[in-house]
Tab-separated table of C-alpha atoms in Angstrom:
chain	number	residue	atom	x	y	z
A	1	UNK	CA	-0.037	-0.148	0.125
A	2	UNK	CA	1.403	3.403	-0.662
A	3	UNK	CA	1.397	6.046	1.793
A	4	UNK	CA	0.919	10.016	0.685
A	5	UNK	CA	2.385	12.630	3.316
A	6	UNK	CA	1.347	15.925	3.455
A	7	UNK	CA	3.526	18.964	4.780
A	8	UNK	CA	2.467	22.385	6.092
A	9	UNK	CA	-1.246	23.104	5.240
A	10	UNK	CA	-1.388	26.419	7.436
A	11	UNK	CA	-5.102	27.088	6.225
A	12	UNK	CA	-4.373	26.897	2.206
A	13	UNK	CA	-7.904	24.743	1.975
A	14	UNK	CA	-8.082	25.023	-1.725
A	15	UNK	CA	-4.925	24.217	-1.880
A	16	UNK	CA	-5.104	21.502	0.487
A	17	UNK	CA	-8.053	20.002	-1.578
A	18	UNK	CA	-6.579	20.170	-5.155
A	19	UNK	CA	-3.389	18.060	-3.556
A	20	UNK	CA	-5.567	15.349	-1.812
A	21	UNK	CA	-7.242	15.340	-5.355
A	22	UNK	CA	-4.055	14.869	-6.839
A	23	UNK	CA	-3.282	12.290	-4.215
A	24	UNK	CA	-6.435	10.192	-4.949
A	25	UNK	CA	-6.161	9.876	-8.684
A	26	UNK	CA	-2.535	9.311	-8.569
A	27	UNK	CA	-3.577	6.391	-6.395
A	28	UNK	CA	-5.632	4.880	-8.820
A	29	UNK	CA	-8.218	3.837	-6.854
A	30	UNK	CA	-5.511	1.464	-5.134
A	31	UNK	CA	-5.846	1.443	-1.129
A	32	UNK	CA	-4.202	3.914	-0.078
A	33	UNK	CA	-2.429	5.973	3.438
A	34	UNK	CA	-2.833	9.498	4.418
A	35	UNK	CA	-0.608	11.100	6.347
A	36	UNK	CA	-0.376	14.867	7.292
A	37	UNK	CA	2.199	16.287	9.249
A	38	UNK	CA	0.564	19.206	11.183
A	39	UNK	CA	0.471	22.791	11.016
A	40	UNK	CA	-3.204	23.166	9.797
A	41	UNK	CA	-3.680	26.756	11.219
A	42	UNK	CA	-2.809	29.947	11.307
A	43	UNK	CA	-1.626	32.122	8.894
A	44	UNK	CA	-3.702	31.405	5.975
A	45	UNK	CA	-7.331	32.556	5.442
A	46	UNK	CA	-8.901	29.371	5.960
A	47	UNK	CA	-7.951	27.636	9.071
A	48	UNK	CA	-11.282	26.533	9.849
A	49	UNK	CA	-12.521	24.585	7.084
A	50	UNK	CA	-8.581	22.996	6.871
A	51	UNK	CA	-9.434	21.562	10.216
A	52	UNK	CA	-12.953	20.980	8.860
A	53	UNK	CA	-12.482	18.346	6.563
A	54	UNK	CA	-9.363	16.751	8.656
A	55	UNK	CA	-11.744	16.425	11.452
A	56	UNK	CA	-15.396	15.346	9.627
A	57	UNK	CA	-15.123	15.005	5.996
A	58	UNK	CA	-11.974	13.756	4.827
A	59	UNK	CA	-12.402	10.078	5.132
A	60	UNK	CA	-16.075	10.208	3.591
A	61	UNK	CA	-14.813	12.823	0.619
A	62	UNK	CA	-11.536	10.240	0.248
A	63	UNK	CA	-12.805	6.422	0.984
A	64	UNK	CA	-9.451	5.290	-1.121
A	65	UNK	CA	-7.777	6.270	1.928
A	66	UNK	CA	-7.896	3.416	3.842
A	67	UNK	CA	-5.977	4.780	6.505
A	68	UNK	CA	-5.692	8.028	7.833
A	69	UNK	CA	-3.296	9.774	10.166
A	70	UNK	CA	-3.132	12.957	11.369
A	71	UNK	CA	-0.156	14.305	13.269
A	72	UNK	CA	0.031	17.404	15.489
A	73	UNK	CA	1.969	20.733	14.768
A	74	UNK	CA	3.535	23.383	17.081
A	75	UNK	CA	0.838	25.772	15.563
A	76	UNK	CA	-1.887	23.273	16.728
A	77	UNK	CA	-0.414	23.125	20.281
A	78	UNK	CA	0.032	26.923	20.317
A	79	UNK	CA	-4.069	27.110	19.490
A	80	UNK	CA	-4.385	24.826	22.356
A	81	UNK	CA	-3.031	26.917	25.011
A	82	UNK	CA	-4.566	30.341	24.002
A	83	UNK	CA	-7.829	28.934	23.159
A	84	UNK	CA	-8.255	26.402	26.225
A	85	UNK	CA	-7.641	28.597	29.518
A	86	UNK	CA	-3.963	29.867	28.787
A	87	UNK	CA	-2.323	32.886	30.433
A	88	UNK	CA	-2.864	36.491	28.220
A	89	UNK	CA	0.791	36.462	27.174
A	90	UNK	CA	0.114	33.102	25.693
A	91	UNK	CA	-2.562	34.332	23.919
A	92	UNK	CA	-1.268	37.373	22.330
A	93	UNK	CA	1.711	35.508	20.995
A	94	UNK	CA	-0.755	33.029	19.338
A	95	UNK	CA	-2.309	35.882	17.455
A	96	UNK	CA	0.140	37.946	16.990
A	97	UNK	CA	0.962	38.633	13.172
A	98	UNK	CA	4.317	36.080	13.600
A	99	UNK	CA	2.250	33.667	14.724
A	100	UNK	CA	-1.090	34.043	12.570
A	101	UNK	CA	-3.097	33.077	15.323
A	102	UNK	CA	-5.545	35.708	13.971
A	103	UNK	CA	-6.125	34.724	10.779
A	104	UNK	CA	-7.102	31.601	12.671
A	105	UNK	CA	-9.798	33.463	14.706
A	106	UNK	CA	-10.740	35.115	11.998
A	107	UNK	CA	-11.936	32.381	9.853
A	108	UNK	CA	-14.007	30.546	12.696
A	109	UNK	CA	-17.857	31.411	13.039
A	110	UNK	CA	-17.141	31.540	16.910
A	111	UNK	CA	-15.210	30.833	20.079
A	112	UNK	CA	-17.133	27.812	20.528
A	113	UNK	CA	-16.222	25.746	17.581
A	114	UNK	CA	-12.742	27.256	17.600
A	115	UNK	CA	-12.396	25.732	21.211
A	116	UNK	CA	-13.971	22.562	20.677
A	117	UNK	CA	-11.456	21.986	17.358
A	118	UNK	CA	-8.599	23.319	19.372
A	119	UNK	CA	-9.387	20.228	22.436
A	120	UNK	CA	-9.462	18.026	19.468
A	121	UNK	CA	-6.414	19.075	17.882
A	122	UNK	CA	-4.650	18.919	21.223
A	123	UNK	CA	-5.274	14.928	21.442
A	124	UNK	CA	-3.523	14.147	17.741
A	125	UNK	CA	-0.383	12.091	17.840
A	126	UNK	CA	2.702	13.758	17.719
A	127	UNK	CA	4.360	10.685	15.592
A	128	UNK	CA	3.899	7.591	13.616
A	129	UNK	CA	6.348	5.235	11.955
A	130	UNK	CA	6.178	2.410	9.965
A	131	UNK	CA	8.540	-0.065	8.785
A	132	UNK	CA	10.767	2.008	7.103
A	133	UNK	CA	9.982	5.636	7.854
A	134	UNK	CA	8.792	7.949	11.058
A	135	UNK	CA	6.771	10.407	10.681
A	136	UNK	CA	6.734	13.743	12.771
A	137	UNK	CA	6.080	17.272	12.365
A	138	UNK	CA	9.553	19.179	13.082
A	139	UNK	CA	12.096	16.678	13.506
A	140	UNK	CA	13.913	14.439	16.134
A	141	UNK	CA	16.748	14.934	18.098
A	142	UNK	CA	19.350	13.246	17.213
A	143	UNK	CA	21.095	10.116	18.875
A	144	UNK	CA	18.177	9.735	20.657
A	145	UNK	CA	16.185	6.371	20.036
A	146	UNK	CA	13.077	6.459	18.659
A	147	UNK	CA	10.949	5.487	21.519
A	148	UNK	CA	12.597	7.915	23.366
A	149	UNK	CA	11.990	11.587	21.744
A	150	UNK	CA	9.838	14.007	23.493
A	151	UNK	CA	7.372	15.909	22.132
A	152	UNK	CA	9.079	19.292	22.302
A	153	UNK	CA	11.623	18.282	19.893
A	154	UNK	CA	8.995	16.851	17.474
A	155	UNK	CA	6.714	19.990	17.866
A	156	UNK	CA	9.576	22.881	17.694
A	157	UNK	CA	13.386	21.055	16.791
A	158	UNK	CA	15.222	22.728	13.866
A	159	UNK	CA	18.910	23.118	13.426
A	160	UNK	CA	20.080	20.118	15.757
A	161	UNK	CA	18.068	17.981	13.838
A	162	UNK	CA	18.717	19.606	10.351
A	163	UNK	CA	22.476	19.644	10.417
A	164	UNK	CA	22.717	16.250	11.571
A	165	UNK	CA	23.183	13.636	8.352
A	166	UNK	CA	24.119	10.400	9.168
A	167	UNK	CA	21.319	7.930	9.064
A	168	UNK	CA	18.779	7.802	12.207
A	169	UNK	CA	16.792	4.615	12.819
A	170	UNK	CA	14.803	5.281	10.104
A	171	UNK	CA	14.463	7.904	7.268
A	172	UNK	CA	12.626	10.646	8.536
A	173	UNK	CA	9.779	12.636	7.158
A	174	UNK	CA	9.120	16.197	8.738
A	175	UNK	CA	7.643	19.486	7.791
A	176	UNK	CA	7.722	22.617	10.301
A	177	UNK	CA	10.887	24.320	8.659
A	178	UNK	CA	9.660	26.355	5.597
A	179	UNK	CA	11.821	25.876	2.112
A	180	UNK	CA	11.408	26.763	-1.491
A	181	UNK	CA	11.737	23.271	-2.742
A	182	UNK	CA	11.620	19.497	-1.089
A	183	UNK	CA	14.178	19.699	0.847
A	184	UNK	CA	15.632	15.378	0.564
A	185	UNK	CA	18.507	14.568	2.294
A	186	UNK	CA	19.626	10.790	2.330
A	187	UNK	CA	18.552	10.752	5.962
A	188	UNK	CA	15.255	12.968	6.269
A	189	UNK	CA	12.608	14.265	3.574
A	190	UNK	CA	10.949	18.473	4.531
A	191	UNK	CA	7.548	18.970	3.156
A	192	UNK	CA	6.871	22.006	3.886
A	193	UNK	CA	7.070	24.207	0.884
A	194	UNK	CA	5.413	27.311	2.444
A	195	UNK	CA	2.479	27.524	0.772
A	196	UNK	CA	1.042	30.241	2.966
A	197	UNK	CA	3.919	32.239	1.794
A	198	UNK	CA	3.123	31.702	-1.628
A	199	UNK	CA	5.507	28.840	-2.443
A	200	UNK	CA	3.620	25.288	-2.945
A	201	UNK	CA	1.453	22.686	-1.039
A	202	UNK	CA	3.173	19.265	-1.568
A	203	UNK	CA	2.633	15.448	-0.833
A	204	UNK	CA	5.642	12.848	-1.185
A	205	UNK	CA	3.970	9.211	-2.003
A	206	UNK	CA	5.951	6.824	-0.333
A	207	UNK	CA	6.027	2.732	-1.231
A	208	UNK	CA	6.773	-0.377	1.084
A	209	UNK	CA	10.080	-1.217	-0.773
A	210	UNK	CA	12.316	1.819	0.203
A	211	UNK	CA	12.536	4.784	2.493
A	212	UNK	CA	12.615	7.318	0.334
A	213	UNK	CA	9.628	8.624	-1.809
A	214	UNK	CA	8.947	7.324	-5.152
A	215	UNK	CA	6.884	10.119	-6.127
A	216	UNK	CA	6.686	14.055	-5.381
A	217	UNK	CA	2.888	15.887	-5.833
A	218	UNK	CA	2.444	19.334	-5.861
A	219	UNK	CA	-0.033	22.372	-6.029
A	220	UNK	CA	1.222	26.196	-6.421
A	221	UNK	CA	-0.762	28.308	-3.940
A	222	UNK	CA	-3.504	30.839	-5.330
A	223	UNK	CA	-2.818	33.200	-2.483
A	224	UNK	CA	-0.903	34.015	0.256
A	225	UNK	CA	-2.411	34.495	4.287
């Protein structure tokens, strides 16, 4: 069974739907797995519709994905902390232009729905693995066994992980750090291709024979946050 993995969405609803359609067409009617790497919200214009699709309609709209795994990103953590009783400084940081939570709030019809989705997002896992690969939002701490990785690193790590060139226990599939093109290394691949900044929304296609992707599917962003 092939596995389709999407990078950071950040409220880019139309691009996400187009990418899902591409993935579905590429699967050509064969059962497939879909993994989303987190950061569904913030900065883009349609966080509400992105979350509602993932939470309520993804399985019915794309029945070819017989397995769907939605991982949590650092922006889901910030949303949950701010929406579910965080201190004032936490709320202010989330809705700042740098973080982009203000766009998420504006996309929701009311705070009740926002809090309900935030509670659901907060319960999503931070990683998933199969026989060949380890899927995570930001990355892992080099030198630490996969089973011992902590959530802070899985959600936030950058330089230490990105600069590490030797093999990990498994091939790492991640997002979090925006790049213009997919950053494919011998030990990892970064799928955050900056859709919300006018880049592309990317999905990598994997099979059960090799760790690295067999195809890359992309949708050009039509608008930015």
